[in-house]
Amino acid sequence: MPQSPPTHESAQLSRLWWLPLAFVIGTLLVLAVVPIAVEQRVRSVRNGVVAASDQSRVLLNDLEEAIAADVLQPDSSAPQNASTRQTAVRLVAADADSLALVVHGVDLETSQRFEHLRGLLARWTAESLGDSTTHGSLGTTRAILSTADSLDVHLMAVSEVQRAAVRRLERLDVLSAIILVPLALVAIGVVMWGGQRVLHFARVAERERAEVVRSTESRAALLRGVTHDLKNPLGAAAGYAHLLEEGVVGTLTPKQLDMVRRIQRLVDTSVQTISDLLELARADGGWMHIERVDVDLATIAREVVEDHRGLARDRGLALKFDAAPAPVVTDPARVRQVLANILSNAIKYTPSGGAITVSIVREVGAAATSRVGVDVRDTGPGIPAELRERVFDEYFRADGTSPDGHGLGLAISRRIARLLGGDVSYTPGTPSGAVFTVWLGSTIASKTGAAAPRDPGLSAIGRQ
């Protein structure tokens, strides 16, 4: 049989199944977002350089040329010179207005320098238009040209800083591509590794499943063979023992009669063990025949109680039954088999002088429905807390229990109950003893909208 992967590795991988997927999704998001973000930032900075710094320098140069051209005009009161001066003033004002629209998009210092220049331009304009024979004071003109030159130098520095930022972002764009491509390859590798691990565990699980199926089929075939090969000779042995007991070949002495009866009990126990093993194989293999019909669960329970009443009386036990009709859809033969196992266990483990009570119980479910079950309550020693689930394991028998039996009854009962869509559960009795409940999967419409009252000591039944 192939070796299974280590349990701790399988458990760890099952808990961290999302890591490869998260890594791949994160990588794809980075691949999608980083280039877009870098491109938008480069475009923003580049637009700032072209639309703000460079355009501001162009308009500033135009303004300086307009002022210089006006200064070079001869001082004359000729009408044409006066008209030319007014045109120059309008050009300077237009350049100043255009410069004001773009210069504020550069930075705060640039805006402050421009506002200073604009104040000088307003003084120059007033001086030029106030006296038609002059172009404005020479000092004002020099201050304007000096301020404009200083602003131009500042814009040149700002433009260089912005271009350096563009170059850095472009390098970042290239660097991000260099980093993200290997990251994408790693993501592909992680996906491939994860896929290989999933395929590996799938193959291992399939091999183990096939091995379990083969093992189950082999076990069932073995049990069928054992049943066929042993039940017939054991039945024949039981028949011969019965003949001896009846004195067919002669009267037996009391000692011989006792030995023959012991032989009968041993043979009956062996036949029952073989039958139980076959039932267990049928339940595990899923080939147990189930035939569902409309039945009254109370009637089935009453018949099982009556079948065991003589045994209970021989043991000195009080066997009580009290139940109202409980219509269900189930397999009556299998329910009878399960109840017989549970009730025979209760009779076996309850000390003489005790009592066993069989009753029908219901629990309200969703949409005004309830599930129905049969409680078998005894006044025996009960089951220790640490063994309450183990008693349903195959071949398990608690220490100090009756030597009769082979530890298959409860295991078979739970498997059959689950095939019927229900379960078998255990809760400690109140104040002592044990309560086994056979729950059926069929639901019953509640006519009253409430569950039938039940003993408070059974409130936890079926919740395991």
Short mmCIF file of N, CA, C and O in Angstrom, two decimals, residues 221-344:
data_model
loop_
_atom_site.label_atom_id
_atom_site.label_comp_id
_atom_site.label_asym_id
_atom_site.label_seq_id
_atom_site.Cartn_x
_atom_site.Cartn_y
_atom_site.Cartn_z
N ALA A 221 -16.26 -10.40 1.66
CA ALA A 221 -16.17 -11.73 1.05
C ALA A 221 -15.72 -12.77 2.06
O ALA A 221 -16.23 -13.90 2.09
N LEU A 222 -14.74 -12.38 2.91
CA LEU A 222 -14.28 -13.30 3.94
C LEU A 222 -15.39 -13.66 4.90
O LEU A 222 -15.58 -14.84 5.27
N LEU A 223 -16.13 -12.64 5.33
CA LEU A 223 -17.21 -12.89 6.28
C LEU A 223 -18.31 -13.75 5.67
O LEU A 223 -18.90 -14.61 6.34
N ARG A 224 -18.60 -13.51 4.39
CA ARG A 224 -19.60 -14.36 3.74
C ARG A 224 -19.13 -15.81 3.68
O ARG A 224 -19.90 -16.75 3.91
N GLY A 225 -17.83 -15.97 3.36
CA GLY A 225 -17.29 -17.32 3.32
C GLY A 225 -17.30 -17.98 4.69
O GLY A 225 -17.66 -19.15 4.84
N VAL A 226 -16.89 -17.19 5.72
CA VAL A 226 -16.88 -17.73 7.08
C VAL A 226 -18.30 -18.09 7.52
O VAL A 226 -18.53 -19.14 8.14
N THR A 227 -19.25 -17.23 7.19
CA THR A 227 -20.64 -17.50 7.55
C THR A 227 -21.11 -18.81 6.94
O THR A 227 -21.73 -19.66 7.60
N HIS A 228 -20.80 -18.96 5.66
CA HIS A 228 -21.25 -20.17 4.96
C HIS A 228 -20.54 -21.41 5.49
O HIS A 228 -21.15 -22.47 5.68
N ASP A 229 -19.22 -21.27 5.75
CA ASP A 229 -18.44 -22.44 6.14
C ASP A 229 -18.61 -22.83 7.61
O ASP A 229 -18.36 -23.98 7.97
N LEU A 230 -19.00 -21.89 8.46
CA LEU A 230 -19.08 -22.18 9.89
C LEU A 230 -20.50 -22.34 10.41
O LEU A 230 -20.74 -23.15 11.31
N LYS A 231 -21.44 -21.58 9.84
CA LYS A 231 -22.79 -21.64 10.39
C LYS A 231 -23.41 -23.02 10.20
O LYS A 231 -24.09 -23.53 11.11
N ASN A 232 -23.20 -23.60 9.03
CA ASN A 232 -23.81 -24.93 8.79
C ASN A 232 -23.25 -25.99 9.74
O ASN A 232 -24.03 -26.70 10.40
N PRO A 233 -21.92 -26.14 9.84
CA PRO A 233 -21.44 -27.16 10.80
C PRO A 233 -21.78 -26.84 12.24
O PRO A 233 -22.07 -27.75 13.04
N LEU A 234 -21.78 -25.55 12.59
CA LEU A 234 -22.16 -25.19 13.96
C LEU A 234 -23.63 -25.49 14.22
O LEU A 234 -24.01 -25.94 15.31
N GLY A 235 -24.45 -25.25 13.21
CA GLY A 235 -25.87 -25.58 13.34
C GLY A 235 -26.07 -27.08 13.51
O GLY A 235 -26.91 -27.54 14.31
N ALA A 236 -25.28 -27.84 12.76
CA ALA A 236 -25.37 -29.29 12.89
C ALA A 236 -24.91 -29.73 14.29
O ALA A 236 -25.53 -30.62 14.91
N ALA A 237 -23.85 -29.09 14.79
CA ALA A 237 -23.38 -29.43 16.14
C ALA A 237 -24.43 -29.11 17.18
O ALA A 237 -24.65 -29.87 18.15
N ALA A 238 -25.11 -27.95 17.00
CA ALA A 238 -26.18 -27.59 17.93
C ALA A 238 -27.31 -28.61 17.87
O ALA A 238 -27.92 -28.96 18.89
N GLY A 239 -27.60 -29.12 16.66
CA GLY A 239 -28.65 -30.13 16.52
C GLY A 239 -28.30 -31.42 17.23
O GLY A 239 -29.15 -32.02 17.93
N TYR A 240 -27.04 -31.86 17.08
CA TYR A 240 -26.62 -33.08 17.77
C TYR A 240 -26.66 -32.89 19.30
O TYR A 240 -27.03 -33.81 20.05
N ALA A 241 -26.26 -31.69 19.77
CA ALA A 241 -26.31 -31.43 21.21
C ALA A 241 -27.74 -31.48 21.71
O ALA A 241 -28.03 -31.99 22.81
N HIS A 242 -28.67 -30.97 20.90
CA HIS A 242 -30.08 -31.01 21.28
C HIS A 242 -30.58 -32.46 21.35
O HIS A 242 -31.35 -32.83 22.26
N LEU A 243 -30.13 -33.29 20.39
CA LEU A 243 -30.52 -34.70 20.41
C LEU A 243 -30.00 -35.39 21.66
O LEU A 243 -30.70 -36.22 22.29
N LEU A 244 -28.75 -35.08 22.01
CA LEU A 244 -28.20 -35.65 23.23
C LEU A 244 -28.98 -35.23 24.46
O LEU A 244 -29.25 -36.02 25.37
N GLU A 245 -29.37 -33.94 24.48
CA GLU A 245 -30.13 -33.42 25.62
C GLU A 245 -31.48 -34.10 25.73
O GLU A 245 -31.98 -34.35 26.84
N GLU A 246 -32.09 -34.41 24.57
CA GLU A 246 -33.39 -35.07 24.58
C GLU A 246 -33.29 -36.57 24.91
O GLU A 246 -34.30 -37.24 25.06
N GLY A 247 -32.08 -37.10 24.99
CA GLY A 247 -31.91 -38.51 25.35
C GLY A 247 -32.16 -39.46 24.20
O GLY A 247 -32.55 -40.62 24.43
N VAL A 248 -31.98 -39.02 22.97
CA VAL A 248 -32.22 -39.86 21.80
C VAL A 248 -31.31 -41.08 21.80
O VAL A 248 -31.70 -42.19 21.41
N VAL A 249 -30.08 -40.91 22.25
CA VAL A 249 -29.12 -42.03 22.25
C VAL A 249 -28.95 -42.60 23.65
O VAL A 249 -27.99 -43.34 23.90
N GLY A 250 -29.80 -42.23 24.53
CA GLY A 250 -29.71 -42.74 25.88
C GLY A 250 -29.77 -41.63 26.90
O GLY A 250 -29.49 -40.46 26.61
N THR A 251 -30.19 -42.02 28.09
CA THR A 251 -30.31 -41.02 29.15
C THR A 251 -28.93 -40.58 29.62
O THR A 251 -28.04 -41.41 29.83
N LEU A 252 -28.80 -39.25 29.78
CA LEU A 252 -27.52 -38.69 30.21
C LEU A 252 -27.53 -38.49 31.72
O LEU A 252 -28.58 -38.21 32.33
N THR A 253 -26.37 -38.57 32.27
CA THR A 253 -26.23 -38.26 33.69
C THR A 253 -26.35 -36.75 33.88
O THR A 253 -26.17 -35.97 32.92
N PRO A 254 -26.67 -36.30 35.08
CA PRO A 254 -26.74 -34.84 35.31
C PRO A 254 -25.47 -34.11 34.87
O PRO A 254 -25.54 -33.01 34.31
N LYS A 255 -24.33 -34.68 35.12
CA LYS A 255 -23.08 -34.03 34.74
C LYS A 255 -22.95 -33.97 33.22
O LYS A 255 -22.54 -32.94 32.65
N GLN A 256 -23.31 -35.06 32.55
CA GLN A 256 -23.25 -35.07 31.08
C GLN A 256 -24.26 -34.07 30.50
O GLN A 256 -23.97 -33.37 29.52
N LEU A 257 -25.45 -34.01 31.09
CA LEU A 257 -26.48 -33.08 30.62
C LEU A 257 -26.01 -31.63 30.76
O LEU A 257 -26.23 -30.79 29.86
N ASP A 258 -25.35 -31.33 31.86
CA ASP A 258 -24.83 -29.97 32.06
C ASP A 258 -23.78 -29.63 31.01
O ASP A 258 -23.76 -28.51 30.46
N MET A 259 -22.93 -30.61 30.68
CA MET A 259 -21.89 -30.37 29.68
C MET A 259 -22.51 -30.18 28.30
O MET A 259 -22.07 -29.31 27.51
N VAL A 260 -23.55 -30.94 27.97
CA VAL A 260 -24.22 -30.78 26.67
C VAL A 260 -24.86 -29.40 26.57
O VAL A 260 -24.81 -28.73 25.52
N ARG A 261 -25.49 -28.94 27.63
CA ARG A 261 -26.10 -27.61 27.61
C ARG A 261 -25.05 -26.51 27.46
O ARG A 261 -25.29 -25.48 26.80
N ARG A 262 -23.90 -26.71 28.08
CA ARG A 262 -22.81 -25.74 27.89
C ARG A 262 -22.38 -25.71 26.42
O ARG A 262 -22.10 -24.64 25.86
N ILE A 263 -22.30 -26.91 25.83
CA ILE A 263 -21.94 -26.97 24.41
C ILE A 263 -22.97 -26.21 23.58
O ILE A 263 -22.62 -25.44 22.66
N GLN A 264 -24.25 -26.37 23.88
CA GLN A 264 -25.30 -25.66 23.14
C GLN A 264 -25.13 -24.14 23.26
O GLN A 264 -25.24 -23.40 22.29
N ARG A 265 -24.86 -23.67 24.47
CA ARG A 265 -24.69 -22.22 24.67
C ARG A 265 -23.49 -21.70 23.90
O ARG A 265 -23.54 -20.62 23.30
N LEU A 266 -22.39 -22.44 23.93
CA LEU A 266 -21.19 -22.01 23.21
C LEU A 266 -21.42 -21.97 21.70
O LEU A 266 -20.99 -21.05 21.00
N VAL A 267 -22.11 -23.00 21.22
CA VAL A 267 -22.41 -23.03 19.78
C VAL A 267 -23.35 -21.88 19.41
O VAL A 267 -23.16 -21.19 18.40
N ASP A 268 -24.38 -21.63 20.22
CA ASP A 268 -25.31 -20.52 19.95
C ASP A 268 -24.58 -19.18 19.95
O ASP A 268 -24.85 -18.31 19.11
N THR A 269 -23.64 -19.01 20.91
CA THR A 269 -22.87 -17.77 20.96
C THR A 269 -22.01 -17.61 19.71
O THR A 269 -21.91 -16.51 19.14
N SER A 270 -21.40 -18.68 19.25
CA SER A 270 -20.58 -18.62 18.05
C SER A 270 -21.40 -18.28 16.83
O SER A 270 -21.01 -17.45 16.00
N VAL A 271 -22.57 -18.90 16.70
CA VAL A 271 -23.45 -18.60 15.56
C VAL A 271 -23.90 -17.14 15.59
O VAL A 271 -23.94 -16.46 14.56
N GLN A 272 -24.23 -16.64 16.80
CA GLN A 272 -24.65 -15.25 16.92
C GLN A 272 -23.52 -14.29 16.56
O GLN A 272 -23.72 -13.26 15.91
N THR A 273 -22.30 -14.65 16.99
CA THR A 273 -21.14 -13.81 16.65
C THR A 273 -20.94 -13.75 15.14
O THR A 273 -20.71 -12.67 14.57
N ILE A 274 -21.06 -14.88 14.49
CA ILE A 274 -20.91 -14.90 13.03
C ILE A 274 -22.00 -14.07 12.37
O ILE A 274 -21.76 -13.31 11.43
N SER A 275 -23.21 -14.18 12.85
CA SER A 275 -24.31 -13.39 12.29
C SER A 275 -24.08 -11.90 12.49
O SER A 275 -24.34 -11.08 11.60
N ASP A 276 -23.58 -11.52 13.68
CA ASP A 276 -23.31 -10.11 13.95
C ASP A 276 -22.21 -9.58 13.03
O ASP A 276 -22.30 -8.44 12.53
N LEU A 277 -21.17 -10.36 12.82
CA LEU A 277 -20.10 -9.94 11.92
C LEU A 277 -20.62 -9.73 10.49
O LEU A 277 -20.23 -8.78 9.80
N LEU A 278 -21.50 -10.61 10.06
CA LEU A 278 -22.08 -10.46 8.74
C LEU A 278 -22.93 -9.21 8.65
O LEU A 278 -22.89 -8.47 7.66
N GLU A 279 -23.71 -8.93 9.70
CA GLU A 279 -24.52 -7.71 9.73
C GLU A 279 -23.63 -6.47 9.69
O GLU A 279 -23.93 -5.48 9.01
N LEU A 280 -22.52 -6.50 10.43
CA LEU A 280 -21.60 -5.37 10.44
C LEU A 280 -21.00 -5.14 9.06
O LEU A 280 -20.87 -4.00 8.60
N ALA A 281 -20.64 -6.22 8.39
CA ALA A 281 -20.09 -6.09 7.04
C ALA A 281 -21.12 -5.53 6.08
O ALA A 281 -20.81 -4.70 5.23
N ARG A 282 -22.36 -5.96 6.23
CA ARG A 282 -23.41 -5.42 5.37
C ARG A 282 -23.60 -3.92 5.60
O ARG A 282 -23.77 -3.15 4.66
N ALA A 283 -23.60 -3.52 6.87
CA ALA A 283 -23.78 -2.09 7.19
C ALA A 283 -22.61 -1.27 6.66
O ALA A 283 -22.80 -0.19 6.10
N ASP A 284 -21.38 -1.75 6.87
CA ASP A 284 -20.21 -1.01 6.39
C ASP A 284 -20.14 -0.96 4.88
O ASP A 284 -19.71 0.03 4.29
N GLY A 285 -20.53 -2.05 4.23
CA GLY A 285 -20.45 -2.11 2.78
C GLY A 285 -21.58 -1.41 2.07
O GLY A 285 -21.53 -1.21 0.86
N GLY A 286 -22.61 -1.00 2.82
CA GLY A 286 -23.73 -0.29 2.21
C GLY A 286 -24.65 -1.19 1.41
O GLY A 286 -25.46 -0.69 0.61
N TRP A 287 -24.55 -2.51 1.57
CA TRP A 287 -25.42 -3.41 0.82
C TRP A 287 -26.45 -4.08 1.71
O TRP A 287 -27.00 -5.12 1.37
N MET A 288 -26.70 -3.45 2.86
CA MET A 288 -27.79 -3.94 3.71
C MET A 288 -29.12 -3.48 3.11
O MET A 288 -29.31 -2.31 2.78
N HIS A 289 -30.04 -4.41 2.97
CA HIS A 289 -31.33 -4.08 2.35
C HIS A 289 -32.20 -3.31 3.35
O HIS A 289 -32.40 -3.73 4.48
N ILE A 290 -32.71 -2.17 2.90
CA ILE A 290 -33.60 -1.34 3.72
C ILE A 290 -34.92 -1.20 2.98
O ILE A 290 -34.94 -0.79 1.81
N GLU A 291 -36.00 -1.51 3.64
CA GLU A 291 -37.33 -1.40 3.04
C GLU A 291 -38.20 -0.53 3.94
O GLU A 291 -38.57 -0.93 5.05
N ARG A 292 -38.53 0.65 3.49
CA ARG A 292 -39.27 1.61 4.30
C ARG A 292 -40.77 1.47 4.05
O ARG A 292 -41.21 1.49 2.90
N VAL A 293 -41.50 1.40 5.13
CA VAL A 293 -42.97 1.32 5.06
C VAL A 293 -43.55 2.16 6.19
O VAL A 293 -42.84 2.55 7.12
N ASP A 294 -44.85 2.41 6.11
CA ASP A 294 -45.55 3.13 7.19
C ASP A 294 -45.79 2.16 8.35
O ASP A 294 -46.45 1.12 8.17
N VAL A 295 -45.26 2.50 9.50
CA VAL A 295 -45.42 1.64 10.68
C VAL A 295 -45.67 2.50 11.90
O VAL A 295 -45.45 3.72 11.88
N ASP A 296 -46.11 1.83 12.97
CA ASP A 296 -46.27 2.49 14.26
C ASP A 296 -45.07 2.11 15.13
O ASP A 296 -44.90 0.92 15.48
N LEU A 297 -44.24 3.09 15.46
CA LEU A 297 -43.04 2.81 16.24
C LEU A 297 -43.39 2.24 17.61
O LEU A 297 -42.68 1.38 18.13
N ALA A 298 -44.49 2.69 18.20
CA ALA A 298 -44.90 2.18 19.51
C ALA A 298 -45.23 0.70 19.44
O ALA A 298 -44.94 -0.08 20.37
N THR A 299 -45.83 0.28 18.34
CA THR A 299 -46.17 -1.14 18.18
C THR A 299 -44.90 -1.99 18.10
O THR A 299 -44.80 -3.06 18.72
N ILE A 300 -43.90 -1.51 17.32
CA ILE A 300 -42.63 -2.24 17.21
C ILE A 300 -41.97 -2.34 18.58
O ILE A 300 -41.50 -3.41 18.99
N ALA A 301 -41.92 -1.22 19.30
CA ALA A 301 -41.28 -1.21 20.61
C ALA A 301 -42.00 -2.14 21.58
O ALA A 301 -41.37 -2.86 22.36
N ARG A 302 -43.33 -2.17 21.53
CA ARG A 302 -44.10 -3.04 22.43
C ARG A 302 -43.81 -4.51 22.13
O ARG A 302 -43.67 -5.34 23.05
N GLU A 303 -43.70 -4.86 20.84
CA GLU A 303 -43.40 -6.25 20.48
C GLU A 303 -42.02 -6.66 20.99
O GLU A 303 -41.83 -7.77 21.50
N VAL A 304 -41.03 -5.77 20.86
CA VAL A 304 -39.69 -6.08 21.34
C VAL A 304 -39.70 -6.24 22.86
O VAL A 304 -39.06 -7.15 23.42
N VAL A 305 -40.44 -5.38 23.56
CA VAL A 305 -40.52 -5.48 25.02
C VAL A 305 -41.13 -6.81 25.42
O VAL A 305 -40.63 -7.51 26.33
N GLU A 306 -42.21 -7.21 24.75
CA GLU A 306 -42.86 -8.47 25.10
C GLU A 306 -41.95 -9.66 24.82
O GLU A 306 -41.95 -10.65 25.56
N ASP A 307 -41.13 -9.56 23.73
CA ASP A 307 -40.20 -10.66 23.43
C ASP A 307 -39.16 -10.83 24.53
O ASP A 307 -38.65 -11.94 24.73
N HIS A 308 -38.84 -9.76 25.24
CA HIS A 308 -37.78 -9.81 26.26
C HIS A 308 -38.33 -9.83 27.69
O HIS A 308 -37.55 -9.81 28.64
N ARG A 309 -39.64 -9.85 27.81
CA ARG A 309 -40.20 -9.77 29.16
C ARG A 309 -39.84 -11.00 30.00
O ARG A 309 -39.52 -10.91 31.18
N GLY A 310 -39.86 -12.20 29.38
CA GLY A 310 -39.52 -13.41 30.12
C GLY A 310 -38.07 -13.38 30.60
O GLY A 310 -37.78 -13.75 31.75
N LEU A 311 -37.14 -12.92 29.74
CA LEU A 311 -35.74 -12.84 30.14
C LEU A 311 -35.56 -11.85 31.28
O LEU A 311 -34.80 -12.11 32.24
N ALA A 312 -36.28 -10.70 31.21
CA ALA A 312 -36.19 -9.72 32.29
C ALA A 312 -36.72 -10.29 33.59
O ALA A 312 -36.16 -10.07 34.68
N ARG A 313 -37.80 -11.05 33.52
CA ARG A 313 -38.37 -11.64 34.73
C ARG A 313 -37.40 -12.66 35.34
O ARG A 313 -37.23 -12.72 36.56
N ASP A 314 -36.75 -13.45 34.48
CA ASP A 314 -35.77 -14.41 34.99
C ASP A 314 -34.61 -13.72 35.69
O ASP A 314 -34.01 -14.29 36.63
N ARG A 315 -34.29 -12.51 35.24
CA ARG A 315 -33.18 -11.76 35.84
C ARG A 315 -33.63 -10.97 37.07
O ARG A 315 -32.81 -10.26 37.68
N GLY A 316 -34.91 -11.01 37.39
CA GLY A 316 -35.41 -10.25 38.53
C GLY A 316 -35.53 -8.77 38.25
O GLY A 316 -35.35 -7.95 39.15
N LEU A 317 -35.88 -8.41 37.01
CA LEU A 317 -35.98 -7.00 36.60
C LEU A 317 -37.42 -6.65 36.27
O LEU A 317 -38.18 -7.48 35.73
N ALA A 318 -37.79 -5.40 36.56
CA ALA A 318 -39.11 -4.87 36.18
C ALA A 318 -38.98 -4.21 34.81
O ALA A 318 -38.18 -3.29 34.63
N LEU A 319 -39.73 -4.69 33.82
CA LEU A 319 -39.67 -4.15 32.46
C LEU A 319 -40.96 -3.38 32.19
O LEU A 319 -42.04 -3.96 32.16
N LYS A 320 -40.84 -2.07 32.00
CA LYS A 320 -42.01 -1.21 31.84
C LYS A 320 -42.04 -0.63 30.43
O LYS A 320 -41.01 -0.32 29.84
N PHE A 321 -43.26 -0.47 29.92
CA PHE A 321 -43.43 0.15 28.60
C PHE A 321 -44.66 1.04 28.64
O PHE A 321 -45.73 0.61 29.10
N ASP A 322 -44.50 2.25 28.18
CA ASP A 322 -45.63 3.19 28.17
C ASP A 322 -45.40 4.17 27.03
O ASP A 322 -44.48 4.99 27.07
N ALA A 323 -46.24 4.06 25.99
CA ALA A 323 -46.02 4.93 24.83
C ALA A 323 -47.30 5.09 24.05
O ALA A 323 -48.10 4.15 23.91
N ALA A 324 -47.49 6.29 23.53
CA ALA A 324 -48.62 6.57 22.64
C ALA A 324 -48.21 6.21 21.22
O ALA A 324 -47.03 6.08 20.90
N PRO A 325 -49.18 6.04 20.31
CA PRO A 325 -48.85 5.70 18.92
C PRO A 325 -47.90 6.74 18.30
O PRO A 325 -47.99 7.93 18.59
N ALA A 326 -46.98 6.28 17.46
CA ALA A 326 -45.99 7.16 16.81
C ALA A 326 -45.78 6.68 15.38
O ALA A 326 -44.91 5.85 15.12
N PRO A 327 -46.59 7.15 14.43
CA PRO A 327 -46.45 6.69 13.03
C PRO A 327 -45.14 7.22 12.42
O PRO A 327 -44.81 8.40 12.54
N VAL A 328 -44.40 6.35 11.76
CA VAL A 328 -43.15 6.71 11.09
C VAL A 328 -43.05 5.93 9.78
O VAL A 328 -43.80 4.99 9.54
N VAL A 329 -42.09 6.34 8.95
CA VAL A 329 -41.77 5.62 7.71
C VAL A 329 -40.36 5.09 7.88
O VAL A 329 -39.39 5.85 7.86
N THR A 330 -40.24 3.77 8.04
CA THR A 330 -38.93 3.18 8.29
C THR A 330 -38.98 1.69 7.99
O THR A 330 -40.02 1.18 7.53
N ASP A 331 -37.90 0.99 8.25
CA ASP A 331 -37.83 -0.45 8.06
C ASP A 331 -38.11 -1.12 9.41
O ASP A 331 -37.26 -1.09 10.32
N PRO A 332 -39.27 -1.73 9.60
CA PRO A 332 -39.63 -2.27 10.92
C PRO A 332 -38.69 -3.39 11.37
O PRO A 332 -38.39 -3.51 12.57
N ALA A 333 -38.22 -4.22 10.43
CA ALA A 333 -37.34 -5.32 10.83
C ALA A 333 -36.02 -4.80 11.38
O ALA A 333 -35.52 -5.30 12.40
N ARG A 334 -35.46 -3.77 10.75
CA ARG A 334 -34.19 -3.21 11.21
C ARG A 334 -34.38 -2.46 12.53
O ARG A 334 -33.52 -2.53 13.42
N VAL A 335 -35.48 -1.74 12.67
CA VAL A 335 -35.75 -1.05 13.93
C VAL A 335 -35.89 -2.08 15.05
O VAL A 335 -35.37 -1.89 16.16
N ARG A 336 -36.59 -3.16 14.77
CA ARG A 336 -36.76 -4.22 15.77
C ARG A 336 -35.40 -4.81 16.16
O ARG A 336 -35.13 -5.10 17.33
N GLN A 337 -34.51 -4.98 15.16
CA GLN A 337 -33.18 -5.53 15.43
C GLN A 337 -32.38 -4.59 16.34
O GLN A 337 -31.74 -5.03 17.30
N VAL A 338 -32.43 -3.31 16.06
CA VAL A 338 -31.69 -2.33 16.87
C VAL A 338 -32.24 -2.29 18.30
O VAL A 338 -31.49 -2.33 19.28
N LEU A 339 -33.57 -2.21 18.42
CA LEU A 339 -34.17 -2.15 19.76
C LEU A 339 -33.88 -3.42 20.55
O LEU A 339 -33.67 -3.36 21.77
N ALA A 340 -33.88 -4.56 19.88
CA ALA A 340 -33.58 -5.82 20.57
C ALA A 340 -32.16 -5.81 21.12
O ALA A 340 -31.91 -6.27 22.24
N ASN A 341 -31.19 -5.29 20.33
CA ASN A 341 -29.82 -5.19 20.82
C ASN A 341 -29.72 -4.30 22.04
O ASN A 341 -29.06 -4.64 23.04
N ILE A 342 -30.37 -3.12 21.96
CA ILE A 342 -30.29 -2.16 23.06
C ILE A 342 -30.95 -2.74 24.32
O ILE A 342 -30.41 -2.66 25.43
N LEU A 343 -32.13 -3.33 24.15
CA LEU A 343 -32.86 -3.84 25.31
C LEU A 343 -32.16 -5.05 25.93
O LEU A 343 -32.10 -5.19 27.16
N SER A 344 -31.60 -5.92 25.11
CA SER A 344 -30.89 -7.08 25.66
C SER A 344 -29.65 -6.63 26.43
O SER A 344 -29.31 -7.22 27.48
#
